[in-house]
Amino acid sequence: QVQLVESGGGLVQPGGSLRLSCAASRSRFSYYTMGWYRQAPGKQRELAATITRDGRTVYADSVKGRFAISRDNAKNTVYLQMNSLEPEDTAVYYCLCNSGSLYWGQGTQVTVSS
C-alpha cells in the first residue's frame, strides 16, 4: 500500500502560479513512476504530467511549457509547478503512484478565476 497526500491547491487568478506537492508513504518511492492527473467538472480524468524513476517527463499538450513536474526522492515527494494558469486548468488534481499497482491521492482543488 502507498498513501499519497496532496497539498498546495487553491484559488488563483489567471496568469498566476501554484505548486502542488504529493508526499508518499513508501520508502521505495524513488523506484516508482509518479504522475499528476486532473479532472474538471463534467469531464474525464486526464493526464497532466508524469515523471519516471530516472527523471524522464511526459506532459499533456495542454500544459507543455507552463507546468513542470519534479521529484525529491529524499523527501518521497513529487511536485507540480504550474505557471501561467488559465481558467481551463480548473480541476481537481490527483497524484498517482505507479509501483506496478496504481495508487491515487485524495485530490486537491485548483480553481483559476478572476
mmCIF file of C-alpha atoms in Angstrom:
data_model
loop_
_atom_site.group_PDB
_atom_site.id
_atom_site.type_symbol
_atom_site.label_atom_id
_atom_site.label_comp_id
_atom_site.label_asym_id
_atom_site.label_seq_id
_atom_site.Cartn_x
_atom_site.Cartn_y
_atom_site.Cartn_z
ATOM 1 C CA GLN A 1 0.000 0.000 0.000
ATOM 2 C CA VAL A 2 1.068 3.545 -0.749
ATOM 3 C CA GLN A 3 -0.590 6.534 0.856
ATOM 4 C CA LEU A 4 -0.397 9.783 -1.081
ATOM 5 C CA VAL A 5 -1.169 13.165 0.429
ATOM 6 C CA GLU A 6 -1.545 16.137 -1.902
ATOM 7 C CA SER A 7 -1.338 19.782 -0.918
ATOM 8 C CA GLY A 8 -0.949 23.200 -2.490
ATOM 9 C CA GLY A 9 -4.228 23.689 -4.294
ATOM 10 C CA GLY A 10 -6.327 26.806 -4.033
ATOM 11 C CA LEU A 11 -7.798 29.796 -5.825
ATOM 12 C CA VAL A 12 -5.570 31.778 -8.163
ATOM 13 C CA GLN A 13 -6.141 34.461 -10.764
ATOM 14 C CA PRO A 14 -5.493 33.804 -14.460
ATOM 15 C CA GLY A 15 -1.799 34.136 -15.188
ATOM 16 C CA GLY A 16 -0.871 33.139 -11.652
ATOM 17 C CA SER A 17 1.126 30.212 -10.309
ATOM 18 C CA LEU A 18 0.682 27.372 -7.852
ATOM 19 C CA ARG A 19 2.868 24.491 -6.743
ATOM 20 C CA LEU A 20 1.283 21.192 -5.835
ATOM 21 C CA SER A 21 3.019 18.666 -3.610
ATOM 22 C CA CYS A 22 2.383 14.967 -3.156
ATOM 23 C CA ALA A 23 4.019 13.139 -0.270
ATOM 24 C CA ALA A 24 4.208 9.341 -0.496
ATOM 25 C CA SER A 25 4.384 6.943 2.420
ATOM 26 C CA ARG A 26 6.595 4.261 0.861
ATOM 27 C CA SER A 27 10.351 4.170 1.336
ATOM 28 C CA ARG A 28 10.882 2.749 -2.182
ATOM 29 C CA PHE A 29 9.425 5.936 -3.654
ATOM 30 C CA SER A 30 12.491 6.506 -5.826
ATOM 31 C CA TYR A 31 11.709 3.343 -7.821
ATOM 32 C CA TYR A 32 8.253 4.434 -8.909
ATOM 33 C CA THR A 33 6.840 6.439 -11.751
ATOM 34 C CA MET A 34 4.776 9.304 -10.365
ATOM 35 C CA GLY A 35 2.191 11.450 -12.054
ATOM 36 C CA TRP A 36 -0.345 14.198 -11.807
ATOM 37 C CA TYR A 37 -3.769 13.838 -13.336
ATOM 38 C CA ARG A 38 -6.686 16.229 -13.282
ATOM 39 C CA GLN A 39 -10.442 16.075 -13.561
ATOM 40 C CA ALA A 40 -12.539 19.085 -14.467
ATOM 41 C CA PRO A 41 -16.269 19.192 -13.702
ATOM 42 C CA GLY A 42 -18.201 17.013 -16.131
ATOM 43 C CA LYS A 43 -15.046 15.673 -17.772
ATOM 44 C CA GLN A 44 -12.966 12.530 -17.560
ATOM 45 C CA ARG A 45 -9.754 12.392 -15.584
ATOM 46 C CA GLU A 46 -6.802 13.218 -17.803
ATOM 47 C CA LEU A 47 -3.032 13.159 -17.646
ATOM 48 C CA ALA A 48 -1.214 16.371 -16.775
ATOM 49 C CA ALA A 49 2.349 15.098 -16.322
ATOM 50 C CA THR A 50 4.401 12.070 -15.304
ATOM 51 C CA ILE A 51 7.973 11.529 -14.177
ATOM 52 C CA THR A 52 9.870 8.241 -14.169
ATOM 53 C CA ARG A 53 12.350 6.986 -11.592
ATOM 54 C CA ASP A 54 15.209 8.380 -13.701
ATOM 55 C CA GLY A 55 13.570 11.763 -14.236
ATOM 56 C CA ARG A 56 12.075 11.392 -17.691
ATOM 57 C CA THR A 57 8.960 13.519 -18.026
ATOM 58 C CA VAL A 58 5.834 13.475 -20.155
ATOM 59 C CA TYR A 59 3.360 16.339 -20.403
ATOM 60 C CA ALA A 60 -0.083 16.760 -21.853
ATOM 61 C CA ASP A 61 -0.037 19.133 -24.811
ATOM 62 C CA SER A 62 -2.350 21.481 -22.947
ATOM 63 C CA VAL A 63 0.205 22.111 -20.175
ATOM 64 C CA LYS A 64 3.526 21.938 -22.050
ATOM 65 C CA GLY A 65 5.663 24.970 -21.424
ATOM 66 C CA ARG A 66 3.554 26.034 -18.428
ATOM 67 C CA PHE A 67 3.750 23.121 -15.970
ATOM 68 C CA ALA A 68 6.828 21.359 -14.624
ATOM 69 C CA ILE A 69 6.863 18.065 -12.724
ATOM 70 C CA SER A 70 9.769 17.220 -10.447
ATOM 71 C CA ARG A 71 10.594 14.866 -7.615
ATOM 72 C CA ASP A 72 12.650 14.850 -4.443
ATOM 73 C CA ASN A 73 13.393 11.229 -3.614
ATOM 74 C CA ALA A 74 14.930 12.147 -0.260
ATOM 75 C CA LYS A 75 11.556 13.580 0.778
ATOM 76 C CA ASN A 76 9.376 10.986 -1.014
ATOM 77 C CA THR A 77 7.664 13.912 -2.695
ATOM 78 C CA VAL A 78 6.640 14.840 -6.218
ATOM 79 C CA TYR A 79 5.793 18.387 -7.242
ATOM 80 C CA LEU A 80 3.831 20.081 -9.981
ATOM 81 C CA GLN A 81 4.809 23.687 -10.626
ATOM 82 C CA MET A 82 2.001 25.372 -12.530
ATOM 83 C CA ASN A 83 2.617 28.729 -14.180
ATOM 84 C CA SER A 84 0.543 30.945 -16.483
ATOM 85 C CA LEU A 85 -2.596 29.314 -15.174
ATOM 86 C CA GLU A 86 -5.757 29.560 -17.245
ATOM 87 C CA PRO A 87 -9.414 29.103 -16.278
ATOM 88 C CA GLU A 88 -9.311 25.854 -18.277
ATOM 89 C CA ASP A 89 -6.825 24.487 -15.723
ATOM 90 C CA THR A 90 -9.555 24.489 -13.074
ATOM 91 C CA ALA A 91 -9.879 20.913 -11.853
ATOM 92 C CA VAL A 92 -9.250 18.525 -9.023
ATOM 93 C CA TYR A 93 -5.630 17.440 -9.318
ATOM 94 C CA TYR A 94 -4.731 13.885 -8.306
ATOM 95 C CA CYS A 95 -1.351 12.384 -7.570
ATOM 96 C CA LEU A 96 -0.662 8.905 -8.941
ATOM 97 C CA CYS A 97 1.946 6.374 -7.901
ATOM 98 C CA ASN A 98 2.694 3.514 -10.279
ATOM 99 C CA SER A 99 4.537 0.836 -8.365
ATOM 100 C CA GLY A 100 3.169 -1.912 -10.551
ATOM 101 C CA SER A 101 -0.105 -1.249 -8.808
ATOM 102 C CA LEU A 102 -1.758 2.148 -9.111
ATOM 103 C CA TYR A 103 -2.352 4.331 -6.077
ATOM 104 C CA TRP A 104 -4.213 7.642 -6.089
ATOM 105 C CA GLY A 105 -4.238 10.540 -3.696
ATOM 106 C CA GLN A 106 -7.420 12.154 -2.469
ATOM 107 C CA GLY A 107 -7.121 15.121 -4.810
ATOM 108 C CA THR A 108 -6.621 18.844 -4.349
ATOM 109 C CA GLN A 109 -8.812 21.530 -5.893
ATOM 110 C CA VAL A 110 -7.277 24.126 -8.184
ATOM 111 C CA THR A 111 -9.526 26.995 -9.231
ATOM 112 C CA VAL A 112 -8.363 29.620 -11.712
ATOM 113 C CA SER A 113 -10.709 32.577 -11.705
ATOM 114 C CA SER A 114 -10.705 36.345 -11.522
#
